[in-house]
PDB file of C-alpha atoms in Angstrom:
ATOM      1  CA  MET A 953      59.036   6.836 -44.035  1.00  0.00           C
ATOM      2  CA  THR A 954      62.676   7.617 -44.706  1.00  0.00           C
ATOM      3  CA  ALA A 955      65.625   5.676 -43.369  1.00  0.00           C
ATOM      4  CA  HIS A 956      66.333   8.579 -41.016  1.00  0.00           C
ATOM      5  CA  SER A 957      62.832   8.403 -39.537  1.00  0.00           C
ATOM      6  CA  ARG A 958      63.434   4.798 -38.490  1.00  0.00           C
ATOM      7  CA  HIS A 959      65.886   6.101 -35.895  1.00  0.00           C
ATOM      8  CA  LEU A 960      63.871   8.871 -34.296  1.00  0.00           C
ATOM      9  CA  PRO A 961      63.975   9.668 -30.564  1.00  0.00           C
ATOM     10  CA  ALA A 962      61.186   8.062 -28.518  1.00  0.00           C
ATOM     11  CA  ASP A 963      58.962  11.160 -28.323  1.00  0.00           C
ATOM     12  CA  GLU A 964      59.232  11.773 -32.051  1.00  0.00           C
ATOM     13  CA  ARG A 965      58.558   8.123 -32.834  1.00  0.00           C
ATOM     14  CA  ARG A 966      55.379   8.246 -30.737  1.00  0.00           C
ATOM     15  CA  ALA A 967      54.297  11.418 -32.548  1.00  0.00           C
ATOM     16  CA  VAL A 968      54.977   9.812 -35.942  1.00  0.00           C
ATOM     17  CA  THR A 969      52.945   6.763 -34.888  1.00  0.00           C
ATOM     18  CA  VAL A 970      49.962   8.956 -33.958  1.00  0.00           C
ATOM     19  CA  GLU A 971      50.190  10.778 -37.281  1.00  0.00           C
ATOM     20  CA  ALA A 972      50.317   7.419 -39.078  1.00  0.00           C
ATOM     21  CA  VAL A 973      47.069   6.314 -37.399  1.00  0.00           C
ATOM     22  CA  VAL A 974      45.351   9.596 -38.272  1.00  0.00           C
ATOM     23  CA  GLU A 975      46.495   9.195 -41.878  1.00  0.00           C
ATOM     24  CA  LEU A 976      45.341   5.564 -42.061  1.00  0.00           C
ATOM     25  CA  ALA A 977      41.933   6.535 -40.653  1.00  0.00           C
ATOM     26  CA  ARG A 978      41.484   8.889 -43.603  1.00  0.00           C
ATOM     27  CA  THR A 979      40.763   5.928 -45.895  1.00  0.00           C
ATOM     28  CA  ASN A 980      40.257   2.988 -43.535  1.00  0.00           C
ATOM     29  CA  ASN A 981      37.668   1.951 -40.970  1.00  0.00           C
ATOM     30  CA  PRO A 982      39.405   2.781 -37.659  1.00  0.00           C
ATOM     31  CA  SER A 983      38.198  -0.464 -36.066  1.00  0.00           C
ATOM     32  CA  GLU A 984      40.070  -2.372 -38.781  1.00  0.00           C
ATOM     33  CA  ILE A 985      43.388  -0.557 -38.332  1.00  0.00           C
ATOM     34  CA  THR A 986      45.701  -3.137 -36.807  1.00  0.00           C
ATOM     35  CA  THR A 987      49.112  -2.669 -35.271  1.00  0.00           C
ATOM     36  CA  ALA A 988      50.459  -4.621 -38.235  1.00  0.00           C
ATOM     37  CA  ALA A 989      48.922  -2.061 -40.608  1.00  0.00           C
ATOM     38  CA  ILE A 990      50.358   0.804 -38.582  1.00  0.00           C
ATOM     39  CA  ALA A 991      53.817  -0.764 -38.578  1.00  0.00           C
ATOM     40  CA  GLU A 992      53.615  -1.453 -42.312  1.00  0.00           C
ATOM     41  CA  HIS A 993      52.546   2.137 -42.999  1.00  0.00           C
ATOM     42  CA  MET A 994      55.530   3.371 -40.965  1.00  0.00           C
ATOM     43  CA  ARG A 995      57.861   0.775 -42.488  1.00  0.00           C
ATOM     44  CA  VAL A 996      58.884  -0.574 -39.102  1.00  0.00           C
ATOM     45  CA  THR A 997      58.301  -3.880 -37.324  1.00  0.00           C
ATOM     46  CA  GLN A 998      55.517  -4.395 -34.806  1.00  0.00           C
ATOM     47  CA  GLY A 999      58.258  -4.997 -32.263  1.00  0.00           C
ATOM     48  CA  ALA A1000      59.598  -1.498 -32.893  1.00  0.00           C
ATOM     49  CA  LEU A1001      56.076  -0.122 -32.487  1.00  0.00           C
ATOM     50  CA  PHE A1002      55.568  -1.841 -29.143  1.00  0.00           C
ATOM     51  CA  ARG A1003      58.851  -0.493 -27.813  1.00  0.00           C
ATOM     52  CA  HIS A1004      57.062   2.873 -27.627  1.00  0.00           C
ATOM     53  CA  PHE A1005      53.510   1.753 -26.866  1.00  0.00           C
ATOM     54  CA  PRO A1006      52.679  -1.179 -24.559  1.00  0.00           C
ATOM     55  CA  SER A1007      49.412  -1.975 -26.390  1.00  0.00           C
ATOM     56  CA  LYS A1008      47.054  -0.953 -29.170  1.00  0.00           C
ATOM     57  CA  ASP A1009      44.868   0.766 -26.550  1.00  0.00           C
ATOM     58  CA  ALA A1010      47.874   2.910 -25.618  1.00  0.00           C
ATOM     59  CA  ILE A1011      48.254   3.960 -29.262  1.00  0.00           C
ATOM     60  CA  TRP A1012      44.571   4.920 -29.445  1.00  0.00           C
ATOM     61  CA  GLN A1013      44.907   6.848 -26.194  1.00  0.00           C
ATOM     62  CA  ALA A1014      47.781   8.852 -27.682  1.00  0.00           C
ATOM     63  CA  VAL A1015      45.748   9.492 -30.837  1.00  0.00           C
ATOM     64  CA  MET A1016      42.788  10.841 -28.842  1.00  0.00           C
ATOM     65  CA  GLU A1017      45.153  13.044 -26.824  1.00  0.00           C
ATOM     66  CA  TRP A1018      46.489  14.390 -30.138  1.00  0.00           C
ATOM     67  CA  VAL A1019      42.944  15.093 -31.343  1.00  0.00           C
ATOM     68  CA  THR A1020      41.978  16.825 -28.085  1.00  0.00           C
ATOM     69  CA  GLU A1021      45.023  19.062 -28.045  1.00  0.00           C
ATOM     70  CA  ARG A1022      44.754  20.131 -31.665  1.00  0.00           C
ATOM     71  CA  LEU A1023      40.990  20.546 -31.895  1.00  0.00           C
ATOM     72  CA  LEU A1024      40.687  22.638 -28.730  1.00  0.00           C
ATOM     73  CA  LEU A1025      43.671  24.732 -29.774  1.00  0.00           C
ATOM     74  CA  ARG A1026      42.073  25.236 -33.183  1.00  0.00           C
ATOM     75  CA  VAL A1027      38.724  26.411 -31.801  1.00  0.00           C
ATOM     76  CA  ASP A1028      40.363  28.628 -29.172  1.00  0.00           C
ATOM     77  CA  ARG A1029      42.431  30.344 -31.843  1.00  0.00           C
ATOM     78  CA  ALA A1030      39.372  30.738 -34.068  1.00  0.00           C
ATOM     79  CA  ALA A1031      37.517  32.711 -31.385  1.00  0.00           C
ATOM     80  CA  LEU A1032      40.518  34.732 -30.222  1.00  0.00           C
ATOM     81  CA  GLY A1033      39.982  38.486 -30.432  1.00  0.00           C
ATOM     82  CA  ILE A1034      36.385  38.261 -31.663  1.00  0.00           C
ATOM     83  CA  GLU A1035      34.205  40.437 -29.446  1.00  0.00           C
ATOM     84  CA  SER A1036      30.821  39.289 -30.757  1.00  0.00           C
ATOM     85  CA  PRO A1037      29.864  35.940 -29.131  1.00  0.00           C
ATOM     86  CA  ILE A1038      27.765  34.855 -32.119  1.00  0.00           C
ATOM     87  CA  ALA A1039      30.598  35.711 -34.504  1.00  0.00           C
ATOM     88  CA  ALA A1040      32.972  33.734 -32.283  1.00  0.00           C
ATOM     89  CA  LEU A1041      30.605  30.758 -32.373  1.00  0.00           C
ATOM     90  CA  GLU A1042      30.529  30.928 -36.172  1.00  0.00           C
ATOM     91  CA  ALA A1043      34.329  31.096 -36.338  1.00  0.00           C
ATOM     92  CA  ILE A1044      34.570  28.030 -34.082  1.00  0.00           C
ATOM     93  CA  PHE A1045      31.977  26.170 -36.161  1.00  0.00           C
ATOM     94  CA  LEU A1046      33.784  26.791 -39.437  1.00  0.00           C
ATOM     95  CA  SER A1047      37.186  26.076 -37.903  1.00  0.00           C
ATOM     96  CA  HIS A1048      35.955  22.750 -36.528  1.00  0.00           C
ATOM     97  CA  VAL A1049      34.578  21.823 -39.939  1.00  0.00           C
ATOM     98  CA  GLU A1050      37.909  22.688 -41.547  1.00  0.00           C
ATOM     99  CA  PHE A1051      39.680  20.460 -38.997  1.00  0.00           C
ATOM    100  CA  VAL A1052      37.428  17.565 -40.045  1.00  0.00           C
ATOM    101  CA  VAL A1053      38.073  18.219 -43.737  1.00  0.00           C
ATOM    102  CA  GLU A1054      41.821  18.096 -43.028  1.00  0.00           C
ATOM    103  CA  HIS A1055      41.513  14.975 -40.845  1.00  0.00           C
ATOM    104  CA  PRO A1056      38.411  13.068 -42.033  1.00  0.00           C
ATOM    105  CA  GLY A1057      39.297   9.958 -40.073  1.00  0.00           C
ATOM    106  CA  VAL A1058      39.075  11.759 -36.728  1.00  0.00           C
ATOM    107  CA  PRO A1059      35.248  11.739 -36.413  1.00  0.00           C
ATOM    108  CA  ARG A1060      35.160   8.036 -37.292  1.00  0.00           C
ATOM    109  CA  MET A1061      37.734   7.317 -34.581  1.00  0.00           C
ATOM    110  CA  MET A1062      35.784   9.365 -32.035  1.00  0.00           C
ATOM    111  CA  PHE A1063      32.475   7.686 -32.911  1.00  0.00           C
ATOM    112  CA  GLY A1064      34.190   4.325 -32.694  1.00  0.00           C
ATOM    113  CA  GLU A1065      35.559   5.026 -29.213  1.00  0.00           C
ATOM    114  CA  LEU A1066      32.200   6.272 -27.910  1.00  0.00           C
ATOM    115  CA  GLN A1067      30.500   3.103 -29.182  1.00  0.00           C
ATOM    116  CA  ARG A1068      32.813   0.804 -27.262  1.00  0.00           C
ATOM    117  CA  ALA A1069      31.036  -1.274 -24.633  1.00  0.00           C
ATOM    118  CA  ARG A1070      33.953  -1.100 -22.228  1.00  0.00           C
ATOM    119  CA  SER A1071      35.551   2.007 -20.819  1.00  0.00           C
ATOM    120  CA  THR A1072      39.022   2.615 -22.227  1.00  0.00           C
ATOM    121  CA  PRO A1073      41.458   5.496 -21.702  1.00  0.00           C
ATOM    122  CA  ALA A1074      40.773   6.656 -25.278  1.00  0.00           C
ATOM    123  CA  ARG A1075      37.000   6.602 -24.715  1.00  0.00           C
ATOM    124  CA  ARG A1076      37.372   8.621 -21.513  1.00  0.00           C
ATOM    125  CA  ILE A1077      39.536  11.156 -23.347  1.00  0.00           C
ATOM    126  CA  VAL A1078      36.858  11.601 -26.033  1.00  0.00           C
ATOM    127  CA  GLN A1079      34.220  12.102 -23.345  1.00  0.00           C
ATOM    128  CA  THR A1080      36.415  14.696 -21.632  1.00  0.00           C
ATOM    129  CA  LEU A1081      37.047  16.439 -24.956  1.00  0.00           C
ATOM    130  CA  LEU A1082      33.309  16.768 -25.583  1.00  0.00           C
ATOM    131  CA  GLN A1083      32.801  18.065 -22.053  1.00  0.00           C
ATOM    132  CA  ARG A1084      35.554  20.681 -22.358  1.00  0.00           C
ATOM    133  CA  TYR A1085      34.334  21.718 -25.803  1.00  0.00           C
ATOM    134  CA  GLY A1086      30.785  22.034 -24.504  1.00  0.00           C
ATOM    135  CA  GLU A1087      31.946  24.212 -21.607  1.00  0.00           C
ATOM    136  CA  ARG A1088      33.626  26.591 -24.044  1.00  0.00           C
ATOM    137  CA  LEU A1089      30.456  26.819 -26.095  1.00  0.00           C
ATOM    138  CA  GLN A1090      28.275  27.387 -23.054  1.00  0.00           C
ATOM    139  CA  ARG A1091      30.444  30.276 -21.883  1.00  0.00           C
ATOM    140  CA  LEU A1092      30.131  31.921 -25.294  1.00  0.00           C
ATOM    141  CA  ILE A1093      26.391  31.315 -25.421  1.00  0.00           C
ATOM    142  CA  GLU A1094      25.945  32.858 -21.976  1.00  0.00           C
ATOM    143  CA  SER A1095      28.001  35.853 -23.135  1.00  0.00           C
ATOM    144  CA  GLY A1096      25.755  36.143 -26.173  1.00  0.00           C
ATOM    145  CA  LYS A1097      22.666  36.157 -23.973  1.00  0.00           C
ATOM    146  CA  THR A1098      24.171  38.858 -21.753  1.00  0.00           C
ATOM    147  CA  ALA A1099      25.109  40.944 -24.797  1.00  0.00           C
ATOM    148  CA  GLY A1100      21.605  40.634 -26.227  1.00  0.00           C
ATOM    149  CA  GLU A1101      22.790  38.745 -29.319  1.00  0.00           C
ATOM    150  CA  LEU A1102      21.073  35.528 -28.293  1.00  0.00           C
ATOM    151  CA  ASP A1103      17.622  34.796 -26.928  1.00  0.00           C
ATOM    152  CA  ALA A1104      17.698  35.465 -23.166  1.00  0.00           C
ATOM    153  CA  ALA A1105      15.464  32.420 -22.585  1.00  0.00           C
ATOM    154  CA  LEU A1106      17.745  30.123 -24.604  1.00  0.00           C
ATOM    155  CA  ASP A1107      18.587  26.757 -23.033  1.00  0.00           C
ATOM    156  CA  THR A1108      22.369  27.117 -22.945  1.00  0.00           C
ATOM    157  CA  ALA A1109      23.206  23.433 -22.536  1.00  0.00           C
ATOM    158  CA  ALA A1110      20.826  22.408 -25.312  1.00  0.00           C
ATOM    159  CA  ALA A1111      22.223  25.093 -27.634  1.00  0.00           C
ATOM    160  CA  ALA A1112      25.759  23.807 -27.044  1.00  0.00           C
ATOM    161  CA  THR A1113      24.628  20.229 -27.711  1.00  0.00           C
ATOM    162  CA  LEU A1114      22.892  21.302 -30.918  1.00  0.00           C
ATOM    163  CA  PHE A1115      26.041  23.139 -32.063  1.00  0.00           C
ATOM    164  CA  ILE A1116      28.106  19.953 -31.809  1.00  0.00           C
ATOM    165  CA  GLY A1117      25.243  17.863 -33.178  1.00  0.00           C
ATOM    166  CA  THR A1118      24.995  20.072 -36.260  1.00  0.00           C
ATOM    167  CA  ILE A1119      28.665  19.464 -37.028  1.00  0.00           C
ATOM    168  CA  GLN A1120      28.178  15.733 -36.470  1.00  0.00           C
ATOM    169  CA  GLY A1121      25.258  15.830 -38.896  1.00  0.00           C
ATOM    170  CA  LEU A1122      27.413  17.480 -41.533  1.00  0.00           C
ATOM    171  CA  VAL A1123      30.025  14.781 -40.981  1.00  0.00           C
ATOM    172  CA  MET A1124      27.450  12.024 -41.481  1.00  0.00           C
ATOM    173  CA  GLN A1125      26.113  13.660 -44.643  1.00  0.00           C
ATOM    174  CA  SER A1126      29.619  13.984 -46.050  1.00  0.00           C
ATOM    175  CA  MET A1127      30.248  10.293 -45.320  1.00  0.00           C
ATOM    176  CA  LEU A1128      27.039   9.304 -47.098  1.00  0.00           C
ATOM    177  CA  ALA A1129      27.980  11.482 -50.069  1.00  0.00           C
ATOM    178  CA  GLY A1130      31.528  10.136 -50.097  1.00  0.00           C
ATOM    179  CA  SER A1131      32.957  13.656 -50.131  1.00  0.00           C
ATOM    180  CA  VAL A1132      34.226  15.348 -46.996  1.00  0.00           C
ATOM    181  CA  GLU A1133      34.928  18.445 -49.072  1.00  0.00           C
ATOM    182  CA  ARG A1134      31.215  19.189 -49.349  1.00  0.00           C
ATOM    183  CA  MET A1135      31.265  20.210 -45.674  1.00  0.00           C
ATOM    184  CA  ARG A1136      33.010  23.441 -46.626  1.00  0.00           C
ATOM    185  CA  GLY A1137      30.018  24.485 -48.720  1.00  0.00           C
ATOM    186  CA  ASP A1138      27.358  23.113 -46.375  1.00  0.00           C
ATOM    187  CA  ALA A1139      28.781  24.514 -43.127  1.00  0.00           C
ATOM    188  CA  PRO A1140      27.985  28.237 -43.617  1.00  0.00           C
ATOM    189  CA  ARG A1141      24.397  27.424 -44.601  1.00  0.00           C
ATOM    190  CA  ALA A1142      23.940  25.076 -41.647  1.00  0.00           C
ATOM    191  CA  PHE A1143      25.318  27.640 -39.216  1.00  0.00           C
ATOM    192  CA  ALA A1144      22.998  30.313 -40.639  1.00  0.00           C
ATOM    193  CA  ILE A1145      20.008  28.126 -39.692  1.00  0.00           C
ATOM    194  CA  TYR A1146      21.489  27.427 -36.252  1.00  0.00           C
ATOM    195  CA  ARG A1147      22.093  31.143 -35.765  1.00  0.00           C
ATOM    196  CA  ARG A1148      18.484  32.016 -36.567  1.00  0.00           C
ATOM    197  CA  GLY A1149      17.329  29.423 -34.054  1.00  0.00           C
ATOM    198  CA  ILE A1150      19.331  30.803 -31.137  1.00  0.00           C
ATOM    199  CA  GLY A1151      19.243  34.498 -32.046  1.00  0.00           C
ATOM    200  CA  SER A1152      17.536  37.088 -29.879  1.00  0.00           C
ATOM    201  CA  VAL A1153      13.868  37.788 -30.518  1.00  0.00           C
ATOM    202  CA  ARG A1154      13.453  41.449 -31.433  1.00  0.00           C
TER     203      ARG A1154
END
């Protein structure tokens, strides 16, 4: 962080803090990222950090809001202008995978929030993100059924769940392999199997 960045306006400082957490989560267990580590990464004091966020939970809430905004924008843009529902689903799948490759700490942060015993604002945001994402997928799947691209008897909700679950599986495999980059090669093959499973029976 440059000397200039130590004197950013409040909104910019909050944005820089969120980006610092996302960057730290790339190589650190999110549950072990302390406010001291965030402040050190930003080269500011913890006092300066807490002038913009009242608590660590507030920082995590802002991070999950950042994830929600960017991921949903990414998948919406991926499907924009694609008339074929199954092609749009594939574009969303690959775009989501690319988002994870760019921000490998994000899935770990989301998993961590969902595993919390208590309800927090960040946990509720993750749950809402998954709901909104699922609704987008279900609309596309229903369109695919209407267009005859997908099996008319397909369980729409289950297909949407499997879509997200397939991406989560790729994330777990990449973690086990210690290489998030492998997702780029695995994703097209995984989607091809998913596509065969939901495709129309001719």
